[in-house]
Amino acid sequence: MPEAATLTVEDPRPPRKLYRSSDGRWLGGVARGLAGHLGLPVIWVRLVFVGLMMADGLGALLYAAFWFFVPLGVGGVDAERPPALATETAPDGRRRLVARKPDKGQIVALLAMVVVALIFVGNVDLSGGAKAYLWPTVLVGAGVALVWRQADNARRARWMEVGRRKRTITLLRSAAGVLLVATGVSAIFVLQGSAAHLGSVLQAALAVLVGIALLAGPYLVRMTQDLSEERLMRIRAQERAEVAAHVHDSVLHTLTLIQRNAENANEVRRLARAQERDLRNWLYKPEGTGKDEDDEPGTLAEAVKRNAAEVEDKHGVPIEVVVVGDCPLDDRIGAQMQAAREAMVNAAKYGGEGGAVQVFAEVEGRTVFVSVRDRGPGFDLDSIPNDRMGVRESIIGRMERNGGTARLRAVPDGGTEVELEMERAET
Amino acid sequence: MSDANEPTGAVEPDAGTTGAGTAGGPAAATGAGSAGADAPSGAATANDPAGAPDPAAAAPGRRVRVVLVDDHRMFRTGVQAEIGQTERTGVEVVGEAADVDQAVTVITATRPEVVLLDVHLPGGGGVEVLRRCSPLMADAEQPVRFLALSVSDAAEDVIGVIRGGARGYVTKTITGTDLVDSIFRVQDGDAVFSPRLAGFVLDAFASTDAPPVDEDMDRLTQREREVLRLIARGYAYKEIAKQLFISVKTVESHVSAVLRKLQLSNRHELTRWATARRLV
C-alpha cells in the first residue's frame, strides 16, 4: 500500500490514495480499485488475481488482505455501467429514486468463484489428510466474503443515498454468511476427530460468546448511539453552514452595495428588491425544486415570477406577482409568457410612476389567464404612435397567432390593464 | 436613519405614547422596503384595499387606538413615525410589544380597538397571540380586532393567522396612507385583503375532487371568487364595485363572507394545501 505520508511540500498534487471501488465491483472492488490506482485495465488485475489463485491460493489470501485493509472509496476506474441509481422527475414534480435492477456482475462473479474454487481444489497439492480441510476452509472464506460484502453495501448505501433494501434481506445475507462460517469451523472440528467433544466445545464457545456480548454489548450500543448523534450534529452543522454561506455571499454583499450607493435612491431600491426576491426564493421554495436561478423554469408560476423579476431589475419598477394554481409549460403557454413579459415591460416603462405593477396569473382547468395592470397615465390603443407598434405585434399578434386572446383596456381610475387568455395544448 | 423618533422601549402600557418629536418624520426610517417613496400621494397603489386617497379627509375626526406587535424595533419605530401622528392620521398608538407574552399583557391592559400583529414573533408567533386573546376578540362591547402584517411568503403562515382570527393581512411594504386606511377598515369590522392573501385564498379553496365536508363553508360562491380575483389583480374595492356593478358595501360583505369561511372551514386541504402545489 502506498504511503500517503511521503507527500513532499514541493509536490502540489495530492497523492493518489488506493481505494476499493464502490462502483462496478464484482466482489470487494479490490481489482477495480487497484486497476484505477495503477492505471491498468481491470481485466488484467482480475486475471492476475485468478492466476495467483493457482499458486496455492495466494491470490485469495492477497485479495482478502486488500479487502480487509483498503478502505472503500469512490476511486478506481470509472464504471462503464449506468449509475446504480437515477433520479427521474415524476409528472407531479416530485423526484423519485429509481433503483437499478440487480446486476449480472455479481452472478458472473459467483460463477467465476465457483469455477476457480474447483480448479483450485483440483490443483492444490496436499497430502490426503490436509485435503479434507479444504472444503471447510472454502466455506469459511465464502461466509466471510458474504458478511464483508454486506458491510460494504451498508456503508455505500449511506453515501450514495441508495434506497436501502428491506432490512430482512440484509439480515438474511449476514446470517447466511455467519452460518457458512460456523459450518466450516464445525466441519474442521469434526475432521480433527474431536467429534465426540463437539457438543461440549460448542457449549463452551456459546458461553464465551454470551459472556463477550454481555461485557461489550453496552459499549457497542452506546458507541452506535454516539455515532448517529454525531452524524445528526454534522448534518445540522452543514445546514447552518449553507445558510451562513448564502447570507454571506448575497445579503452582505448587497448591503455593502446599498451603503455605497446611498445617494442613488433608484439603485438602492433596485438592489433591495433583487435581494429580497433572491432571499424569498431561497427561503420559501420547497425543498428539491431548483433553487438556482440558472435552470430554465418548468412551470407557469416559475416563468411568471422569473419574467417579473427580470423586468423589475431592468426598469426599476416594483412588480407584485400573484399566481393561483400552476401547470407545466408548453409552446402555447410559452408564447403567452412572452406576451406577458412584453406587457410587463410596457407597464414598467409607461405606467411605472403610478406605483407597483400588479401581475396576476391563474390556471383554471385548461385555461391560463394572465393580467398585467399598471396605474400610469394609461393610453388609447387607437392613438398609439407608430413607434409603439410593439404592443400590437408582440402582445396581441403573438397571442392570436397561438390561438389565444389579448385585451388591452384603460382602467377607469387611471392605468392600463392587459388581459391574456390561452388554452393549454392538449397533452 | 433619522433618530428623531421617541425612544420607546418595548412596552408602553399607558396611553398617550404619540409620536412626539417626529415633526413630519420622513418615511425613510421605516424598515418596510419600498414604503411610501415610490407612490406619490393621491395615487392608489396595488396594496390599497380602499382607494381612498386621504383617510383623514375621508373620515374627519375619527380616532382609533392601536397596539403595535412586532419583534423588530426598527419596524415599530418606522410604523410609529408614519401613522402615529394622531392629529394628522387619527391613529393613536397606545402600546407596543416585542413578543407573545408582552403582547398579551399590553393588549389586555390597554384594550385597543386594532392590533397590528406580526406573523413571526418569538414565543409562538402571531397565532399564539390570537389564541390567547380570543376572549378579547369575542367581546361584545368593544372587541379587539387584529390586522396581520408580515413579510412572509409562506402561505401557511398567512392563512394560519387568518384562521386564528385576524381580520386581514397586509404586507410590510404597504404605504403609510394605505396602512391607516386598512386600520380604519378593520376597526369597522371589515376585512382587509392584500392581493397576495387573495391569491392564497383562491388557491386554498381551489376546486378539488374531495367532497366538501360542509357545503356552505367549504366552497366559495362564484361572486366571491370574482371579487377575490379582482383583489388579486390589484383592484381597489371601489374599482371592484364598478367592474361588477355592485356597491362597495356589497364588495365588503363578500370579502367578510370569505373571511368567515376561511376561519370556519373544516376542509383539511386548508391546513395541508400549501405542502404541494397542485399541478392541473
mmCIF file with all atom_site columns, C-alpha atoms in Angstrom, chain B residues 88-211:
data_model
loop_
_atom_site.group_PDB
_atom_site.id
_atom_site.type_symbol
_atom_site.label_atom_id
_atom_site.label_alt_id
_atom_site.label_comp_id
_atom_site.label_asym_id
_atom_site.label_entity_id
_atom_site.label_seq_id
_atom_site.pdbx_PDB_ins_code
_atom_site.Cartn_x
_atom_site.Cartn_y
_atom_site.Cartn_z
_atom_site.occupancy
_atom_site.B_iso_or_equiv
_atom_site.pdbx_formal_charge
_atom_site.auth_seq_id
_atom_site.auth_comp_id
_atom_site.auth_asym_id
_atom_site.auth_atom_id
_atom_site.pdbx_PDB_model_num
ATOM 1   C CA . ARG B 1 88  ? -52.916 64.060 11.041 1.00 0.00 ? 88  ARG B CA 1
ATOM 2   C CA . THR B 1 89  ? -53.914 60.429 10.784 1.00 0.00 ? 89  THR B CA 1
ATOM 3   C CA . GLY B 1 90  ? -56.352 59.825 13.618 1.00 0.00 ? 90  GLY B CA 1
ATOM 4   C CA . VAL B 1 91  ? -54.336 56.828 14.747 1.00 0.00 ? 91  VAL B CA 1
ATOM 5   C CA . GLU B 1 92  ? -53.215 56.754 18.345 1.00 0.00 ? 92  GLU B CA 1
ATOM 6   C CA . VAL B 1 93  ? -50.549 54.176 19.193 1.00 0.00 ? 93  VAL B CA 1
ATOM 7   C CA . VAL B 1 94  ? -51.287 53.222 22.787 1.00 0.00 ? 94  VAL B CA 1
ATOM 8   C CA . GLY B 1 95  ? -48.736 50.468 23.221 1.00 0.00 ? 95  GLY B CA 1
ATOM 9   C CA . GLU B 1 96  ? -46.037 48.325 21.688 1.00 0.00 ? 96  GLU B CA 1
ATOM 10  C CA . ALA B 1 97  ? -44.841 44.775 22.272 1.00 0.00 ? 97  ALA B CA 1
ATOM 11  C CA . ALA B 1 98  ? -41.973 42.669 21.014 1.00 0.00 ? 98  ALA B CA 1
ATOM 12  C CA . ASP B 1 99  ? -43.017 39.122 21.878 1.00 0.00 ? 99  ASP B CA 1
ATOM 13  C CA . VAL B 1 100 ? -46.054 36.984 22.623 1.00 0.00 ? 100 VAL B CA 1
ATOM 14  C CA . ASP B 1 101 ? -46.161 37.420 26.412 1.00 0.00 ? 101 ASP B CA 1
ATOM 15  C CA . GLN B 1 102 ? -45.640 41.158 26.198 1.00 0.00 ? 102 GLN B CA 1
ATOM 16  C CA . ALA B 1 103 ? -48.269 41.415 23.503 1.00 0.00 ? 103 ALA B CA 1
ATOM 17  C CA . VAL B 1 104 ? -50.903 39.641 25.583 1.00 0.00 ? 104 VAL B CA 1
ATOM 18  C CA . THR B 1 105 ? -50.073 41.802 28.608 1.00 0.00 ? 105 THR B CA 1
ATOM 19  C CA . VAL B 1 106 ? -50.172 45.076 26.680 1.00 0.00 ? 106 VAL B CA 1
ATOM 20  C CA . ILE B 1 107 ? -53.337 44.232 24.749 1.00 0.00 ? 107 ILE B CA 1
ATOM 21  C CA . THR B 1 108 ? -55.153 43.174 27.908 1.00 0.00 ? 108 THR B CA 1
ATOM 22  C CA . ALA B 1 109 ? -54.033 46.327 29.732 1.00 0.00 ? 109 ALA B CA 1
ATOM 23  C CA . THR B 1 110 ? -54.789 48.873 27.029 1.00 0.00 ? 110 THR B CA 1
ATOM 24  C CA . ARG B 1 111 ? -57.778 47.263 25.266 1.00 0.00 ? 111 ARG B CA 1
ATOM 25  C CA . PRO B 1 112 ? -57.025 48.829 21.861 1.00 0.00 ? 112 PRO B CA 1
ATOM 26  C CA . GLU B 1 113 ? -59.505 48.717 19.002 1.00 0.00 ? 113 GLU B CA 1
ATOM 27  C CA . VAL B 1 114 ? -56.983 47.402 16.495 1.00 0.00 ? 114 VAL B CA 1
ATOM 28  C CA . VAL B 1 115 ? -53.760 45.433 16.924 1.00 0.00 ? 115 VAL B CA 1
ATOM 29  C CA . LEU B 1 116 ? -51.139 45.393 14.179 1.00 0.00 ? 116 LEU B CA 1
ATOM 30  C CA . LEU B 1 117 ? -49.728 41.901 14.523 1.00 0.00 ? 117 LEU B CA 1
ATOM 31  C CA . ASP B 1 118 ? -46.557 40.497 13.059 1.00 0.00 ? 118 ASP B CA 1
ATOM 32  C CA . VAL B 1 119 ? -46.881 36.888 11.923 1.00 0.00 ? 119 VAL B CA 1
ATOM 33  C CA . HIS B 1 120 ? -43.412 35.852 13.087 1.00 0.00 ? 120 HIS B CA 1
ATOM 34  C CA . LEU B 1 121 ? -42.876 36.503 16.765 1.00 0.00 ? 121 LEU B CA 1
ATOM 35  C CA . PRO B 1 122 ? -40.671 34.919 19.394 1.00 0.00 ? 122 PRO B CA 1
ATOM 36  C CA . GLY B 1 123 ? -42.720 32.783 21.753 1.00 0.00 ? 123 GLY B CA 1
ATOM 37  C CA . GLY B 1 124 ? -45.127 31.091 19.347 1.00 0.00 ? 124 GLY B CA 1
ATOM 38  C CA . GLY B 1 125 ? -45.825 33.606 16.590 1.00 0.00 ? 125 GLY B CA 1
ATOM 39  C CA . GLY B 1 126 ? -48.840 35.745 15.852 1.00 0.00 ? 126 GLY B CA 1
ATOM 40  C CA . VAL B 1 127 ? -51.093 32.704 16.011 1.00 0.00 ? 127 VAL B CA 1
ATOM 41  C CA . GLU B 1 128 ? -50.293 32.260 19.684 1.00 0.00 ? 128 GLU B CA 1
ATOM 42  C CA . VAL B 1 129 ? -51.177 35.889 20.445 1.00 0.00 ? 129 VAL B CA 1
ATOM 43  C CA . LEU B 1 130 ? -54.509 35.394 18.681 1.00 0.00 ? 130 LEU B CA 1
ATOM 44  C CA . ARG B 1 131 ? -55.183 32.204 20.612 1.00 0.00 ? 131 ARG B CA 1
ATOM 45  C CA . ARG B 1 132 ? -54.555 33.834 23.957 1.00 0.00 ? 132 ARG B CA 1
ATOM 46  C CA . CYS B 1 133 ? -56.518 36.959 23.090 1.00 0.00 ? 133 CYS B CA 1
ATOM 47  C CA . SER B 1 134 ? -59.559 35.153 21.712 1.00 0.00 ? 134 SER B CA 1
ATOM 48  C CA . PRO B 1 135 ? -61.790 36.194 24.653 1.00 0.00 ? 135 PRO B CA 1
ATOM 49  C CA . LEU B 1 136 ? -60.974 39.830 23.893 1.00 0.00 ? 136 LEU B CA 1
ATOM 50  C CA . MET B 1 137 ? -61.812 39.319 20.222 1.00 0.00 ? 137 MET B CA 1
ATOM 51  C CA . ALA B 1 138 ? -65.195 37.868 21.095 1.00 0.00 ? 138 ALA B CA 1
ATOM 52  C CA . ASP B 1 139 ? -66.042 40.726 23.444 1.00 0.00 ? 139 ASP B CA 1
ATOM 53  C CA . ALA B 1 140 ? -69.465 42.082 22.553 1.00 0.00 ? 140 ALA B CA 1
ATOM 54  C CA . GLU B 1 141 ? -68.931 45.553 23.982 1.00 0.00 ? 141 GLU B CA 1
ATOM 55  C CA . GLN B 1 142 ? -65.625 46.532 22.484 1.00 0.00 ? 142 GLN B CA 1
ATOM 56  C CA . PRO B 1 143 ? -63.930 43.747 20.523 1.00 0.00 ? 143 PRO B CA 1
ATOM 57  C CA . VAL B 1 144 ? -60.196 43.903 19.873 1.00 0.00 ? 144 VAL B CA 1
ATOM 58  C CA . ARG B 1 145 ? -59.550 43.368 16.164 1.00 0.00 ? 145 ARG B CA 1
ATOM 59  C CA . PHE B 1 146 ? -56.333 42.153 14.608 1.00 0.00 ? 146 PHE B CA 1
ATOM 60  C CA . LEU B 1 147 ? -54.656 43.080 11.347 1.00 0.00 ? 147 LEU B CA 1
ATOM 61  C CA . ALA B 1 148 ? -51.732 40.853 10.375 1.00 0.00 ? 148 ALA B CA 1
ATOM 62  C CA . LEU B 1 149 ? -48.588 42.380 8.918  1.00 0.00 ? 149 LEU B CA 1
ATOM 63  C CA . SER B 1 150 ? -45.851 40.232 7.541  1.00 0.00 ? 150 SER B CA 1
ATOM 64  C CA . VAL B 1 151 ? -43.009 39.877 5.113  1.00 0.00 ? 151 VAL B CA 1
ATOM 65  C CA . SER B 1 152 ? -43.684 36.172 4.893  1.00 0.00 ? 152 SER B CA 1
ATOM 66  C CA . ASP B 1 153 ? -44.310 34.434 1.622  1.00 0.00 ? 153 ASP B CA 1
ATOM 67  C CA . ALA B 1 154 ? -45.309 31.180 3.219  1.00 0.00 ? 154 ALA B CA 1
ATOM 68  C CA . ALA B 1 155 ? -48.979 30.547 2.613  1.00 0.00 ? 155 ALA B CA 1
ATOM 69  C CA . GLU B 1 156 ? -49.434 28.504 5.763  1.00 0.00 ? 156 GLU B CA 1
ATOM 70  C CA . ASP B 1 157 ? -48.220 31.417 7.903  1.00 0.00 ? 157 ASP B CA 1
ATOM 71  C CA . VAL B 1 158 ? -50.638 33.827 6.316  1.00 0.00 ? 158 VAL B CA 1
ATOM 72  C CA . ILE B 1 159 ? -53.630 31.505 6.207  1.00 0.00 ? 159 ILE B CA 1
ATOM 73  C CA . GLY B 1 160 ? -52.729 30.454 9.754  1.00 0.00 ? 160 GLY B CA 1
ATOM 74  C CA . VAL B 1 161 ? -53.181 33.926 11.263 1.00 0.00 ? 161 VAL B CA 1
ATOM 75  C CA . ILE B 1 162 ? -56.401 34.482 9.342  1.00 0.00 ? 162 ILE B CA 1
ATOM 76  C CA . ARG B 1 163 ? -57.773 31.194 10.610 1.00 0.00 ? 163 ARG B CA 1
ATOM 77  C CA . GLY B 1 164 ? -56.613 32.281 14.048 1.00 0.00 ? 164 GLY B CA 1
ATOM 78  C CA . GLY B 1 165 ? -58.956 35.245 13.873 1.00 0.00 ? 165 GLY B CA 1
ATOM 79  C CA . ALA B 1 166 ? -57.112 38.148 12.228 1.00 0.00 ? 166 ALA B CA 1
ATOM 80  C CA . ARG B 1 167 ? -59.415 40.385 10.182 1.00 0.00 ? 167 ARG B CA 1
ATOM 81  C CA . GLY B 1 168 ? -56.939 40.913 7.399  1.00 0.00 ? 168 GLY B CA 1
ATOM 82  C CA . TYR B 1 169 ? -53.418 40.637 6.120  1.00 0.00 ? 169 TYR B CA 1
ATOM 83  C CA . VAL B 1 170 ? -51.164 43.205 4.504  1.00 0.00 ? 170 VAL B CA 1
ATOM 84  C CA . THR B 1 171 ? -47.515 43.066 3.533  1.00 0.00 ? 171 THR B CA 1
ATOM 85  C CA . LYS B 1 172 ? -45.000 45.286 5.278  1.00 0.00 ? 172 LYS B CA 1
ATOM 86  C CA . THR B 1 173 ? -44.280 47.140 2.059  1.00 0.00 ? 173 THR B CA 1
ATOM 87  C CA . ILE B 1 174 ? -47.664 48.864 2.368  1.00 0.00 ? 174 ILE B CA 1
ATOM 88  C CA . THR B 1 175 ? -47.532 52.663 2.371  1.00 0.00 ? 175 THR B CA 1
ATOM 89  C CA . GLY B 1 176 ? -48.420 54.630 5.481  1.00 0.00 ? 176 GLY B CA 1
ATOM 90  C CA . THR B 1 177 ? -51.576 56.026 3.914  1.00 0.00 ? 177 THR B CA 1
ATOM 91  C CA . ASP B 1 178 ? -52.843 52.605 2.953  1.00 0.00 ? 178 ASP B CA 1
ATOM 92  C CA . LEU B 1 179 ? -51.998 51.196 6.346  1.00 0.00 ? 179 LEU B CA 1
ATOM 93  C CA . VAL B 1 180 ? -54.016 53.892 8.112  1.00 0.00 ? 180 VAL B CA 1
ATOM 94  C CA . ASP B 1 181 ? -56.865 53.164 5.778  1.00 0.00 ? 181 ASP B CA 1
ATOM 95  C CA . SER B 1 182 ? -56.685 49.429 6.462  1.00 0.00 ? 182 SER B CA 1
ATOM 96  C CA . ILE B 1 183 ? -56.684 50.097 10.211 1.00 0.00 ? 183 ILE B CA 1
ATOM 97  C CA . PHE B 1 184 ? -59.918 52.078 9.949  1.00 0.00 ? 184 PHE B CA 1
ATOM 98  C CA . ARG B 1 185 ? -61.413 49.335 7.833  1.00 0.00 ? 185 ARG B CA 1
ATOM 99  C CA . VAL B 1 186 ? -60.585 46.708 10.430 1.00 0.00 ? 186 VAL B CA 1
ATOM 100 C CA . GLN B 1 187 ? -61.976 48.986 13.136 1.00 0.00 ? 187 GLN B CA 1
ATOM 101 C CA . ASP B 1 188 ? -65.256 49.000 11.210 1.00 0.00 ? 188 ASP B CA 1
ATOM 102 C CA . GLY B 1 189 ? -65.270 45.223 11.269 1.00 0.00 ? 189 GLY B CA 1
ATOM 103 C CA . ASP B 1 190 ? -64.453 44.858 7.589  1.00 0.00 ? 190 ASP B CA 1
ATOM 104 C CA . ALA B 1 191 ? -61.861 42.508 6.187  1.00 0.00 ? 191 ALA B CA 1
ATOM 105 C CA . VAL B 1 192 ? -58.665 43.697 4.549  1.00 0.00 ? 192 VAL B CA 1
ATOM 106 C CA . PHE B 1 193 ? -57.196 41.505 1.856  1.00 0.00 ? 193 PHE B CA 1
ATOM 107 C CA . SER B 1 194 ? -53.944 42.227 0.108  1.00 0.00 ? 194 SER B CA 1
ATOM 108 C CA . PRO B 1 195 ? -53.583 40.827 -3.415 1.00 0.00 ? 195 PRO B CA 1
ATOM 109 C CA . ARG B 1 196 ? -51.273 38.153 -2.097 1.00 0.00 ? 196 ARG B CA 1
ATOM 110 C CA . LEU B 1 197 ? -53.720 36.948 0.527  1.00 0.00 ? 197 LEU B CA 1
ATOM 111 C CA . ALA B 1 198 ? -56.460 36.858 -2.100 1.00 0.00 ? 198 ALA B CA 1
ATOM 112 C CA . GLY B 1 199 ? -54.217 34.633 -4.197 1.00 0.00 ? 199 GLY B CA 1
ATOM 113 C CA . PHE B 1 200 ? -53.575 32.296 -1.286 1.00 0.00 ? 200 PHE B CA 1
ATOM 114 C CA . VAL B 1 201 ? -57.258 32.039 -0.508 1.00 0.00 ? 201 VAL B CA 1
ATOM 115 C CA . LEU B 1 202 ? -58.177 31.278 -4.107 1.00 0.00 ? 202 LEU B CA 1
ATOM 116 C CA . ASP B 1 203 ? -55.540 28.575 -4.044 1.00 0.00 ? 203 ASP B CA 1
ATOM 117 C CA . ALA B 1 204 ? -56.792 27.179 -0.758 1.00 0.00 ? 204 ALA B CA 1
ATOM 118 C CA . PHE B 1 205 ? -60.387 26.927 -1.959 1.00 0.00 ? 205 PHE B CA 1
ATOM 119 C CA . ALA B 1 206 ? -59.377 25.645 -5.364 1.00 0.00 ? 206 ALA B CA 1
ATOM 120 C CA . SER B 1 207 ? -61.754 23.121 -6.828 1.00 0.00 ? 207 SER B CA 1
ATOM 121 C CA . THR B 1 208 ? -60.590 19.704 -5.782 1.00 0.00 ? 208 THR B CA 1
ATOM 122 C CA . ASP B 1 209 ? -62.227 16.335 -6.191 1.00 0.00 ? 209 ASP B CA 1
ATOM 123 C CA . ALA B 1 210 ? -62.561 15.981 -2.461 1.00 0.00 ? 210 ALA B CA 1
ATOM 124 C CA . PRO B 1 211 ? -66.189 16.422 -1.454 1.00 0.00 ? 211 PRO B CA 1
#
